[in-house]
Each structure stands twice: as structure tokens, then as C-alpha cells.
Amino acid sequence: KAGPHHPRNLMLGIVYSAKFLGSTNLMSPSAPNKAVRLQQAEEAIGRIKVPEGEEQPSSDVDLFISTERIKIVSSENKQPLTDHHLKTISFIADIGSIIVVMARLSTESESKTWTGKMPDFSPHKEKQEEKTTKVICHVLETAEAQTVAKTVGQAFNIAYHEFLKSNRLNLGEIEDMEYNGILEQQKILGEELSLLADETKTKEVVIHKKYGESLLLMIVESGWGSMIPTVVIAHMDNKGPAAKSGQLNVGNQILAVNGQSLVGLPLLECQNIIKAQKYEERVAFKVVCCPPTVEISINRPDTKYQLGFSVQNGMICSLMRGGIAERGGVRVGHKIIEMNGESVVAASHHHIVDILQTTIGELRMKTMPITLYKLLVGLEVPQYL
């Protein structure tokens, strides 16, 4: 059994003795995270609990929990004070000896049977977070607060598995459906694609130079996982034709040189094409104007979903094809510079992994090719073409 009770007993119902302190209504976002829910629970306690030293009004109740519903019943006359179907329970908070039962207020359209409620992954619900719903918070006191919270969690787990069993569904198939839904929600961070579509961001740069003169620029790969696999300008010699043109910048992605596309070509082949321009007096670059850092946004509603990439000492080492990380803009061979607004350039591997493992919701990162980073901080000497 994964909880304090035998599943059969919980399907029939478990009763705890408690003191009922009161109830209050709150307006809540449709899908608040755990931190917001805990704040709501504390607000409810603050409304109900009297100041220290004053007598707290309360009544003795029986808290009934089953895989179908949660009821608060008066111990004196056995009349129900409240009765909620399990699917309307949005959160249970145990804070010391206090339990806060939070339930969405029922509407007439709600079904009275367990539906195996799954997250709504409709692509047309981008503004769902902006909606609010009314929640009622019941505040109780009991010495068994932690056990009560675990019992409710176990009730949800049993009800969910019973729903799967009755509908002949496989848990693994459901998890795959959930992850596919998350993928549909994860917008492809098409920074490169939007830049390509914007003619003002794509430009042709023509450099005039002497025959036999090298361009004196260094390029690196944009990184495996890029929407546009090409090369990036990593460094330029101030005395070379590329830098003197004043039209190229570090971070620019090179799409073509003198009409020859570099998109999708290996780094070595791109280097050879640029080296060959030594014997041209006119070199036309087609570039996308990009900053040196890449902005990444990954949305993960729960830590049970893999991000789909691995890091070692701040560098992205591997990437799962088709995962939310790839869609969010993560690239192999990039150094993580910033995470959720915090600089992690000097952060430990453990700290970076901790952020990756615990972030729920939006994970924002800034990265750049590791070679470009090393050039910027003086850990590598540029090799000009």
C-alpha cells in the first residue's frame, strides 16, 4: 500500500477526529503552483485563527475521507457541515496541527462521478492561466494533520487507478498521452525562425578586400538542436577586413557566403568555404543578426516530466530529440550563462542541477556556444580564417 491505509478501507471511508475552526472563500488562479496554494492556505488560516491569547471558536467534528468524497460531520448531531466530491478538492495543506482543505465550489454542470480528471492540453487555452475560480477553504485542527494529508493523497491515487482499471486504460499509455500534451503546449522557441522571417533581421554584408587577404574571423557551430544548423561568428581580428567592415558582429549567424549556403554543413566544411574567400576581392555574407546569447524558455507543469537534456559543469552535453527542451531552444555544446534571472557562470554543478530538477512552470535560461564563452573570458585563443 502506498499510504497510511489499506486501499479497501479507504474506498469505504476513514474517519478522523478534529476541531473545525471555520471556512472562508478565496479567488484563485485556475492552475496555481504549490507555492501559491500554500500562500492561499496561510491566508485562510490568517482569516480564521484568532490572535494568540484569545479563545479560538471551534466545534468537534468527524473528518470523513474516501476515494469518492471528503465530508466534515458534526460530532454532536452527525449533521454534515460540508460535503465535497473528491474531484473538486484542489489542495490539502498541513501546517503544524492545522489542516486546510481547499475545494473548488461546485457548478451545476459538474459531473457527480469520478472522471479521472486529466490536465487540459488544448492548444487553444493559452489564456487559461488568466482565469480565476472560487475556492472554499475549510480550516481544521488535529494532532494527526500529516496523516490526514497523506490519506487524501492516497485517496486520489486509488481513485485514479480505479478509473484507469474501469476504463481498461494503461498507466504507461496515459503518461505518454500526458507528455505528448506537454509537447503540444511547449511552443517552439523559434527565435531563429522569426528572425529569418523578418527581412529587417536578415541582411547581406558585402566586404571588399585585397586578393589573397584573409577575412580574419572565427566561427563556431550554432549547436546541435538549433532550428537553423549553421555557424556563428565567435571572434574577429580588429585589423581584418571582416571587423573593419563594421557590419558584422559576434553572434551573427552566417547563412551563406558568396551565394553558397552554409546551413546544415559541418563546421570544417564551413571553415574551408570561408578560407577560400581569401582569393576573392568581393565577399558577400548573408547573415541573421543575433545576440551572442540564446534565450531559452521551457514550460514543465510537473517535475515528473523530463526536461530532456543533461549538463556537466554548466555545459549542455546531450539533448533528447523531440523533447520540450529542444522545442524550447536548448542546444548541445552551449554554456549556461543564466537561469531564471540568476547568473550561473560561477555556480557549482550541484546548484545548476538543483535548479533544473526543482523548477516547475517556466524555466528561463540564457546560453552561448562554449567556445564563444571561452573566447570572451580569455580561456581560448581565437583561430582566424
Coordinates of C-alpha atoms in Angstrom, one line a residue:
K1 CA 0.0 0.0 0.0
A2 CA 1.3 3.5 -0.9
G3 CA -0.2 5.4 2.0
P4 CA -1.3 5.0 5.7
H5 CA -4.3 2.8 4.9
H6 CA -5.3 -0.4 3.1
P7 CA -7.0 0.6 -0.2
R8 CA -10.1 -1.4 0.6
N9 CA -10.6 0.6 3.9
L10 CA -10.1 3.9 2.1
M11 CA -12.6 3.0 -0.6
L12 CA -15.2 2.5 2.2
G13 CA -14.0 5.6 4.2
I14 CA -11.7 6.7 7.0
V15 CA -12.8 9.0 9.9
Y16 CA -10.5 11.3 11.8
S17 CA -11.5 13.4 14.9
A18 CA -10.8 17.1 14.5
K19 CA -11.8 20.6 15.6
F20 CA -13.5 22.7 13.0
L21 CA -12.3 26.3 13.2
G22 CA -14.2 27.8 10.2
S23 CA -14.3 28.3 6.4
T24 CA -13.5 31.2 4.1
N25 CA -13.8 31.8 0.3
L26 CA -10.9 32.8 -1.9
M27 CA -10.5 33.7 -5.6
S28 CA -7.7 31.5 -7.1
P29 CA -5.9 31.3 -10.4
S30 CA -7.2 28.3 -12.5
A31 CA -3.8 26.4 -12.2
P32 CA -1.8 27.8 -9.2
N33 CA 1.5 26.2 -8.4
K34 CA 2.3 24.7 -5.0
A35 CA 3.8 27.9 -3.6
V36 CA 0.6 29.9 -4.5
R37 CA -1.6 27.2 -2.9
L38 CA 0.5 27.3 0.3
Q39 CA 0.1 31.1 0.4
Q40 CA -3.7 30.7 -0.1
A41 CA -3.8 28.1 2.8
E42 CA -1.9 30.5 5.1
E43 CA -4.2 33.4 4.1
A44 CA -7.2 31.2 5.0
I45 CA -5.6 30.3 8.4
G46 CA -4.9 34.0 9.0
R47 CA -8.6 34.8 8.4
I48 CA -9.9 32.1 10.7
K49 CA -7.4 31.8 13.5
V50 CA -7.8 34.4 16.3
P51 CA -4.8 36.2 17.7
E52 CA -2.6 34.4 20.3
G53 CA -4.0 34.5 23.8
E54 CA -7.7 34.8 22.6
E55 CA -10.1 31.9 22.8
Q56 CA -10.5 30.1 19.4
P57 CA -14.1 29.3 18.5
S58 CA -14.3 25.7 17.3
S59 CA -16.6 22.7 17.2
D60 CA -15.8 18.9 17.4
V61 CA -16.2 17.2 14.0
D62 CA -15.5 13.9 12.2
L63 CA -13.5 14.3 9.1
F64 CA -14.6 11.6 6.6
I65 CA -12.2 10.7 3.7
S66 CA -12.9 8.2 1.0
T67 CA -12.0 7.6 -2.7
E68 CA -15.3 9.4 -3.6
R69 CA -15.6 12.3 -1.2
I70 CA -14.5 14.3 1.8
K71 CA -17.1 15.3 4.4
I72 CA -16.9 17.3 7.6
V73 CA -19.6 16.0 10.0
S74 CA -20.7 17.4 13.4
S75 CA -19.7 15.0 16.2
E76 CA -22.7 16.2 18.2
N77 CA -25.6 15.7 15.9
K78 CA -23.9 13.9 13.0
Q79 CA -25.1 16.5 10.5
P80 CA -22.7 17.2 7.6
L81 CA -21.3 20.7 7.7
T82 CA -19.8 20.3 4.2
D83 CA -19.6 17.5 1.6
H84 CA -17.2 17.7 -1.4
H85 CA -16.7 15.2 -4.2
L86 CA -13.1 14.2 -4.3
K87 CA -12.6 15.6 -7.8
T88 CA -13.4 19.1 -6.5
I89 CA -10.6 19.1 -3.9
S90 CA -7.8 21.3 -5.3
F91 CA -5.3 21.1 -2.4
I92 CA -4.7 19.9 1.2
A93 CA -2.2 21.8 3.3
D94 CA -0.9 20.5 6.7
I95 CA 0.8 23.3 8.7
G96 CA 1.7 22.0 12.1
S97 CA -1.5 20.7 13.7
I98 CA -3.7 22.7 11.2
I99 CA -5.3 21.2 8.1
V100 CA -6.6 23.3 5.3
V101 CA -9.0 21.6 2.9
M102 CA -9.4 23.6 -0.3
A103 CA -12.2 22.8 -2.7
R104 CA -13.4 24.3 -5.9
L105 CA -17.0 25.4 -5.5
S106 CA -19.3 23.1 -7.5
T107 CA -21.2 24.2 -10.6
E108 CA -24.4 22.6 -11.9
S109 CA -22.6 21.4 -14.9
E110 CA -20.0 19.4 -12.9
S111 CA -20.4 15.6 -13.1
K112 CA -21.1 13.8 -9.9
T113 CA -18.9 10.8 -10.8
W114 CA -15.2 10.5 -10.9
T115 CA -13.9 11.3 -14.4
G116 CA -10.2 10.6 -13.9
K117 CA -9.6 14.3 -14.3
M118 CA -6.5 14.9 -16.6
P119 CA -4.8 18.2 -17.4
D120 CA -6.4 20.1 -20.3
F121 CA -3.8 20.2 -23.1
S122 CA -5.9 22.1 -25.6
P123 CA -3.7 24.3 -27.7
H124 CA -6.5 27.0 -27.6
K125 CA -6.2 27.5 -23.9
E126 CA -3.2 29.8 -23.8
K127 CA -5.1 32.3 -21.7
Q128 CA -6.4 29.8 -19.2
E129 CA -3.9 30.9 -16.5
E130 CA -5.6 34.4 -16.5
K131 CA -8.9 32.9 -15.4
T132 CA -9.8 32.6 -11.7
T133 CA -12.1 30.3 -9.8
K134 CA -13.7 30.5 -6.4
V135 CA -12.3 28.1 -3.8
I136 CA -13.6 27.4 -0.3
C137 CA -11.0 26.7 2.4
H138 CA -12.0 24.7 5.5
V139 CA -9.6 25.1 8.4
L140 CA -9.4 22.3 11.0
E141 CA -7.1 21.3 13.8
T142 CA -6.0 17.8 14.6
A143 CA -2.9 16.1 16.1
E144 CA -3.0 13.8 13.0
A145 CA -2.6 16.6 10.4
Q146 CA 0.2 15.0 8.5
T147 CA -1.6 11.6 8.4
V148 CA -4.8 13.3 7.2
A149 CA -2.9 14.9 4.3
K150 CA -1.3 11.6 3.3
T151 CA -4.7 9.9 3.5
V152 CA -6.2 12.4 1.0
G153 CA -3.2 11.9 -1.3
Q154 CA -3.7 8.1 -1.1
A155 CA -7.4 8.5 -1.9
F156 CA -6.6 10.4 -5.1
N157 CA -4.1 7.8 -6.1
I158 CA -6.5 4.9 -5.6
A159 CA -9.4 6.7 -7.3
Y160 CA -7.2 7.5 -10.3
H161 CA -6.0 3.8 -10.7
E162 CA -9.6 2.6 -10.3
F163 CA -10.7 5.0 -13.1
L164 CA -7.9 3.6 -15.3
K165 CA -8.9 0.0 -14.5
S166 CA -12.6 0.5 -15.1
N167 CA -11.8 2.1 -18.5
R168 CA -9.2 -0.5 -19.4
L169 CA -6.5 2.1 -19.7
N170 CA -2.8 1.5 -19.2
L171 CA -0.9 3.9 -16.9
G172 CA 2.1 4.0 -19.3
E173 CA -0.2 4.9 -22.2
I174 CA -1.7 7.7 -20.1
E175 CA 1.7 9.1 -19.2
D176 CA 2.7 9.1 -22.9
M177 CA -0.5 11.0 -23.7
E178 CA 0.3 13.5 -21.0
Y179 CA 3.8 14.1 -22.2
N180 CA 2.5 14.5 -25.8
G181 CA 0.1 17.1 -24.4
I182 CA 3.0 18.9 -22.7
L183 CA 4.9 18.8 -26.1
E184 CA 1.9 20.4 -27.8
Q185 CA 1.8 23.1 -25.2
Q186 CA 5.5 23.8 -25.4
K187 CA 5.8 26.5 -28.1
I188 CA 8.8 26.1 -30.3
L189 CA 11.0 29.0 -29.4
G190 CA 11.5 30.0 -33.0
E191 CA 13.8 32.9 -32.3
E192 CA 15.8 32.0 -35.3
L193 CA 12.8 31.2 -37.4
S194 CA 11.2 34.6 -36.5
L195 CA 14.5 36.3 -37.3
L196 CA 14.7 34.6 -40.6
A197 CA 11.1 35.6 -41.4
D198 CA 11.9 39.2 -40.5
E199 CA 13.7 40.7 -43.5
T200 CA 15.0 43.6 -41.3
K201 CA 17.0 41.0 -39.3
T202 CA 18.4 39.1 -42.3
K203 CA 20.9 41.2 -44.3
E204 CA 23.6 40.9 -46.9
V205 CA 27.0 42.3 -46.0
V206 CA 29.5 42.9 -48.8
I207 CA 33.2 43.1 -47.9
H208 CA 35.7 44.5 -50.4
K209 CA 39.3 43.4 -49.7
K210 CA 42.6 42.7 -51.4
Y211 CA 43.2 39.5 -53.3
G212 CA 45.0 37.0 -51.0
E213 CA 43.8 38.8 -47.9
S214 CA 42.2 36.6 -45.2
L215 CA 38.9 37.8 -43.6
L216 CA 40.3 37.2 -40.1
L217 CA 37.2 36.0 -38.4
M218 CA 36.5 32.9 -36.3
I219 CA 33.3 30.8 -36.5
V220 CA 31.8 28.1 -34.2
E221 CA 28.8 25.8 -34.6
S222 CA 25.4 27.2 -33.6
G223 CA 24.9 24.0 -31.6
W224 CA 23.2 20.6 -32.2
G225 CA 19.4 21.2 -31.7
S226 CA 19.4 24.6 -33.4
M227 CA 16.4 25.3 -35.6
I228 CA 18.9 26.6 -38.2
P229 CA 22.0 24.5 -38.0
T230 CA 24.7 26.8 -39.2
V231 CA 27.8 28.7 -37.9
V232 CA 28.1 31.7 -35.7
I233 CA 30.7 34.5 -35.7
A234 CA 32.7 34.0 -32.5
H235 CA 35.5 36.5 -32.9
M236 CA 37.1 39.0 -35.3
D237 CA 40.5 40.5 -35.5
N238 CA 40.2 44.2 -35.3
K239 CA 42.7 44.6 -38.1
G240 CA 40.9 42.2 -40.5
P241 CA 38.5 43.1 -43.4
A242 CA 35.5 41.4 -41.5
A243 CA 35.9 43.7 -38.4
K244 CA 36.8 46.8 -40.5
S245 CA 33.6 46.5 -42.5
G246 CA 31.7 47.5 -39.3
Q247 CA 28.7 45.4 -40.5
L248 CA 29.4 42.1 -38.8
N249 CA 29.0 41.3 -35.1
V250 CA 29.9 38.5 -32.7
G251 CA 26.8 36.2 -32.5
N252 CA 25.7 36.8 -36.2
Q253 CA 24.7 33.5 -37.9
I254 CA 26.1 33.1 -41.3
L255 CA 23.6 31.6 -43.8
A256 CA 25.6 31.9 -47.0
V257 CA 28.9 33.2 -48.4
N258 CA 29.0 34.4 -52.0
G259 CA 25.8 32.6 -52.7
Q260 CA 26.9 29.3 -51.2
S261 CA 24.7 28.1 -48.3
L262 CA 26.3 27.1 -45.1
V263 CA 23.1 25.8 -43.5
G264 CA 23.4 22.2 -42.3
L265 CA 27.1 21.9 -43.3
P266 CA 29.7 20.6 -40.9
L267 CA 31.9 23.2 -39.2
L268 CA 35.1 22.1 -41.1
E269 CA 33.4 22.5 -44.4
C270 CA 32.1 26.0 -43.5
Q271 CA 35.6 26.9 -42.4
N272 CA 37.1 25.8 -45.7
I273 CA 34.5 27.8 -47.6
I274 CA 35.3 30.9 -45.7
K275 CA 39.1 30.3 -46.0
A276 CA 38.6 30.0 -49.8
Q277 CA 37.4 33.6 -49.9
K278 CA 41.0 34.7 -49.3
Y279 CA 41.3 34.7 -53.1
E280 CA 38.2 36.8 -53.7
E281 CA 38.2 40.6 -53.7
R282 CA 34.4 40.8 -53.0
V283 CA 32.8 38.6 -50.4
A284 CA 29.0 38.7 -49.8
F285 CA 27.8 37.3 -46.5
K286 CA 24.1 36.6 -45.8
V287 CA 23.7 36.8 -42.1
V288 CA 21.0 36.8 -39.4
C289 CA 21.6 39.5 -36.8
C290 CA 21.5 37.6 -33.4
P291 CA 22.9 38.4 -30.0
P292 CA 25.7 36.2 -28.7
T293 CA 23.4 34.6 -26.1
V294 CA 20.4 32.4 -26.9
E295 CA 17.3 32.8 -24.9
I296 CA 15.5 29.6 -23.8
S297 CA 12.0 29.1 -22.4
I298 CA 10.8 25.6 -21.2
N299 CA 7.4 25.0 -19.6
R300 CA 7.2 22.0 -17.4
P301 CA 4.0 21.7 -15.2
D302 CA 5.4 18.9 -13.0
T303 CA 8.9 17.5 -12.2
K304 CA 7.7 14.1 -13.3
Y305 CA 8.2 15.3 -16.9
Q306 CA 11.9 15.0 -18.1
L307 CA 13.4 18.2 -19.4
G308 CA 15.3 16.1 -21.9
F309 CA 18.9 17.3 -21.7
S310 CA 21.9 16.8 -19.5
V311 CA 24.6 19.2 -18.2
Q312 CA 28.1 18.9 -16.9
N313 CA 29.8 21.8 -15.2
G314 CA 27.3 24.2 -16.8
M315 CA 27.7 22.8 -20.3
I316 CA 24.8 21.1 -22.2
C317 CA 26.1 17.7 -23.1
S318 CA 23.2 15.8 -24.6
L319 CA 19.7 16.5 -25.8
M320 CA 16.6 14.3 -26.4
R321 CA 15.3 14.8 -29.9
G322 CA 11.7 16.0 -30.0
G323 CA 11.5 16.8 -26.2
I324 CA 10.4 20.0 -24.6
A325 CA 14.0 21.2 -24.2
E326 CA 14.7 21.0 -27.9
R327 CA 11.5 22.9 -28.6
G328 CA 12.4 25.5 -26.0
G329 CA 15.7 26.3 -27.7
V330 CA 18.3 24.1 -25.8
R331 CA 21.4 23.3 -27.8
V332 CA 24.3 20.8 -27.3
G333 CA 27.7 22.4 -26.8
H334 CA 26.3 25.5 -25.1
K335 CA 27.4 27.0 -21.8
I336 CA 24.5 28.0 -19.5
I337 CA 25.0 31.7 -18.5
E338 CA 21.8 32.5 -16.7
M339 CA 18.8 30.6 -15.2
N340 CA 15.6 32.3 -14.1
G341 CA 17.4 35.6 -13.9
E342 CA 20.3 34.3 -11.8
S343 CA 23.8 34.3 -13.2
V344 CA 25.2 30.7 -13.0
V345 CA 28.6 31.3 -14.7
A346 CA 30.4 30.6 -11.5
A347 CA 27.7 28.3 -10.0
S348 CA 28.5 24.7 -8.9
H349 CA 27.3 21.8 -10.9
H350 CA 25.1 20.7 -8.0
H351 CA 23.4 24.1 -7.9
I352 CA 22.6 24.1 -11.6
V353 CA 21.2 20.5 -11.4
D354 CA 19.2 21.5 -8.4
I355 CA 17.5 24.4 -10.3
L356 CA 16.8 22.0 -13.3
Q357 CA 15.3 19.3 -11.0
T358 CA 13.1 21.5 -8.9
T359 CA 11.8 24.2 -11.3
I360 CA 8.1 23.9 -12.1
G361 CA 6.4 26.1 -14.6
E362 CA 8.6 28.2 -16.8
L363 CA 12.4 27.6 -16.8
R364 CA 14.2 30.6 -18.5
M365 CA 17.8 30.3 -19.5
K366 CA 20.5 32.1 -21.5
T367 CA 23.2 30.1 -23.2
M368 CA 26.0 30.6 -25.7
P369 CA 28.4 28.3 -27.6
I370 CA 31.0 27.0 -25.2
T371 CA 33.9 28.1 -27.5
L372 CA 32.4 31.6 -27.7
Y373 CA 32.2 31.8 -23.9
K374 CA 35.8 30.7 -23.6
L375 CA 36.9 33.3 -26.1
L376 CA 35.1 36.0 -24.2
V377 CA 36.7 35.1 -20.8
G378 CA 40.1 34.6 -22.3
L379 CA 40.3 30.8 -21.8
E380 CA 40.9 30.2 -25.5
V381 CA 42.9 31.8 -28.3
P382 CA 41.0 32.7 -31.5
Q383 CA 41.9 30.8 -34.6
Y384 CA 41.1 33.1 -37.5
L385 CA 40.1 32.2 -41.1

